[in-house]
Amino acid sequence: MIIFGTRGYLYQLAVLTLVCGWCGNPAAHTLRKRVTKFTLFFVPLFPISTKYATQCTFCGGEQKIPREQADQLLAQHVASQDGNPFGQAPQQPGYAPGPQGQGQNPYQN
């Protein structure tokens, strides 16, 4: 007996601020990649299909996009980070890390 089938995987690639095509609001959109893989005895072997979509976090509207557009949006997102990993806020002016990487906090003794 051979057991085979498919399994879907959903990856969130980025969170972008776009104008929604459904509700018209400028809102955060998640860029998602959906991969369907062929499985044999519950082991995923190779991808069958890959689809990209953006989903509005305001209204929940989802729009399928081609791979080229997804790659372009992802490149724009990476370029907008300016070397700032994980979207962390830049350090505030006047903040200087201590000798062991600890911040100097005037409220701590």
Coordinates of C-alpha atoms in Angstrom, one line a residue:
M1 CA 0.0 0.0 0.0
I2 CA 1.4 3.4 -1.0
I3 CA 0.2 6.5 0.8
F4 CA 0.5 9.8 -1.1
G5 CA -1.1 13.2 -1.2
T6 CA -0.4 16.9 -0.9
R7 CA 0.3 19.4 1.8
G8 CA 0.2 23.1 1.8
Y9 CA 2.6 25.5 3.5
L10 CA 2.0 29.2 4.1
Y11 CA 5.0 31.6 4.5
Q12 CA 4.6 35.3 5.5
L13 CA 7.4 37.1 3.6
A14 CA 6.8 40.7 4.6
V15 CA 4.4 43.3 5.9
L16 CA 4.0 46.2 3.5
T17 CA 2.0 49.5 3.7
L18 CA -0.1 49.7 0.5
V19 CA -3.4 51.2 -0.6
C20 CA -6.0 48.4 -0.6
G21 CA -7.7 47.6 -3.9
W22 CA -10.8 46.4 -2.0
C23 CA -11.5 49.0 0.6
G24 CA -9.2 51.9 -0.7
N25 CA -7.6 52.4 2.7
P26 CA -3.8 52.8 3.1
A27 CA -3.2 49.8 5.4
A28 CA -0.6 47.1 6.2
H29 CA -0.7 44.2 3.8
T30 CA 0.9 40.8 4.4
L31 CA 2.9 39.4 1.5
R32 CA 2.3 35.6 1.6
K33 CA 3.7 32.6 -0.3
R34 CA 1.6 29.5 -0.5
V35 CA 3.5 26.3 -1.5
T36 CA 1.8 23.0 -2.2
K37 CA 4.1 19.9 -2.0
F38 CA 3.6 16.3 -3.1
T39 CA 4.0 13.9 -0.1
L40 CA 4.8 10.2 -0.1
F41 CA 4.2 8.4 3.2
F42 CA 3.6 11.8 4.8
V43 CA 7.1 13.1 3.8
P44 CA 7.0 16.2 1.6
L45 CA 9.1 15.6 -1.5
F46 CA 8.8 18.4 -4.1
P47 CA 6.7 21.5 -4.7
I48 CA 3.8 21.2 -7.1
S49 CA 2.7 24.8 -7.1
T50 CA 3.7 28.1 -5.7
K51 CA 1.3 31.1 -5.4
Y52 CA 1.8 34.6 -4.1
A53 CA -0.9 37.0 -2.6
T54 CA -1.2 40.1 -0.5
Q55 CA -3.9 40.4 2.2
C56 CA -5.1 43.6 3.7
T57 CA -5.1 43.7 7.5
F58 CA -7.9 46.3 7.5
C59 CA -10.6 44.6 5.5
G60 CA -9.1 41.1 5.0
G61 CA -9.3 41.4 1.2
E62 CA -6.8 39.1 -0.6
Q63 CA -5.3 39.7 -4.0
K64 CA -3.3 37.1 -5.9
I65 CA -0.2 38.5 -7.6
P66 CA 2.4 37.1 -10.0
R67 CA 5.8 36.0 -8.8
E68 CA 7.6 38.9 -10.5
Q69 CA 5.4 41.4 -8.6
A70 CA 6.0 39.6 -5.3
D71 CA 9.7 39.7 -5.9
Q72 CA 9.5 43.4 -6.7
L73 CA 7.5 44.1 -3.5
L74 CA 9.9 42.1 -1.4
A75 CA 12.9 43.9 -2.9
Q76 CA 11.3 47.3 -2.1
H77 CA 10.6 46.1 1.4
V78 CA 14.2 45.1 1.9
A79 CA 15.5 48.3 0.4
S80 CA 13.2 50.4 2.7
Q81 CA 14.8 48.7 5.8
D82 CA 18.1 50.6 5.2
G83 CA 20.1 47.9 6.8
N84 CA 17.9 47.9 9.8
P85 CA 17.2 44.2 10.6
F86 CA 13.7 43.1 11.5
G87 CA 12.3 46.6 11.3
Q88 CA 13.7 47.6 14.6
A89 CA 13.6 51.3 15.4
P90 CA 16.9 53.2 15.3
Q91 CA 18.5 54.1 18.6
Q92 CA 17.5 57.3 20.1
P93 CA 19.9 60.3 20.1
G94 CA 22.0 60.5 23.2
Y95 CA 22.0 56.7 23.7
A96 CA 25.4 55.2 24.1
P97 CA 25.9 51.5 24.8
G98 CA 28.1 50.7 27.8
P99 CA 31.4 48.7 27.8
Q100 CA 29.6 45.3 27.9
G101 CA 26.9 46.4 25.4
Q102 CA 24.6 47.6 28.3
G103 CA 22.8 50.9 27.9
Q104 CA 23.4 53.7 30.3
N105 CA 20.2 54.3 32.2
P106 CA 20.2 57.2 34.6
Y107 CA 17.3 55.6 36.6
Q108 CA 19.4 52.5 37.5
N109 CA 21.9 52.5 40.3

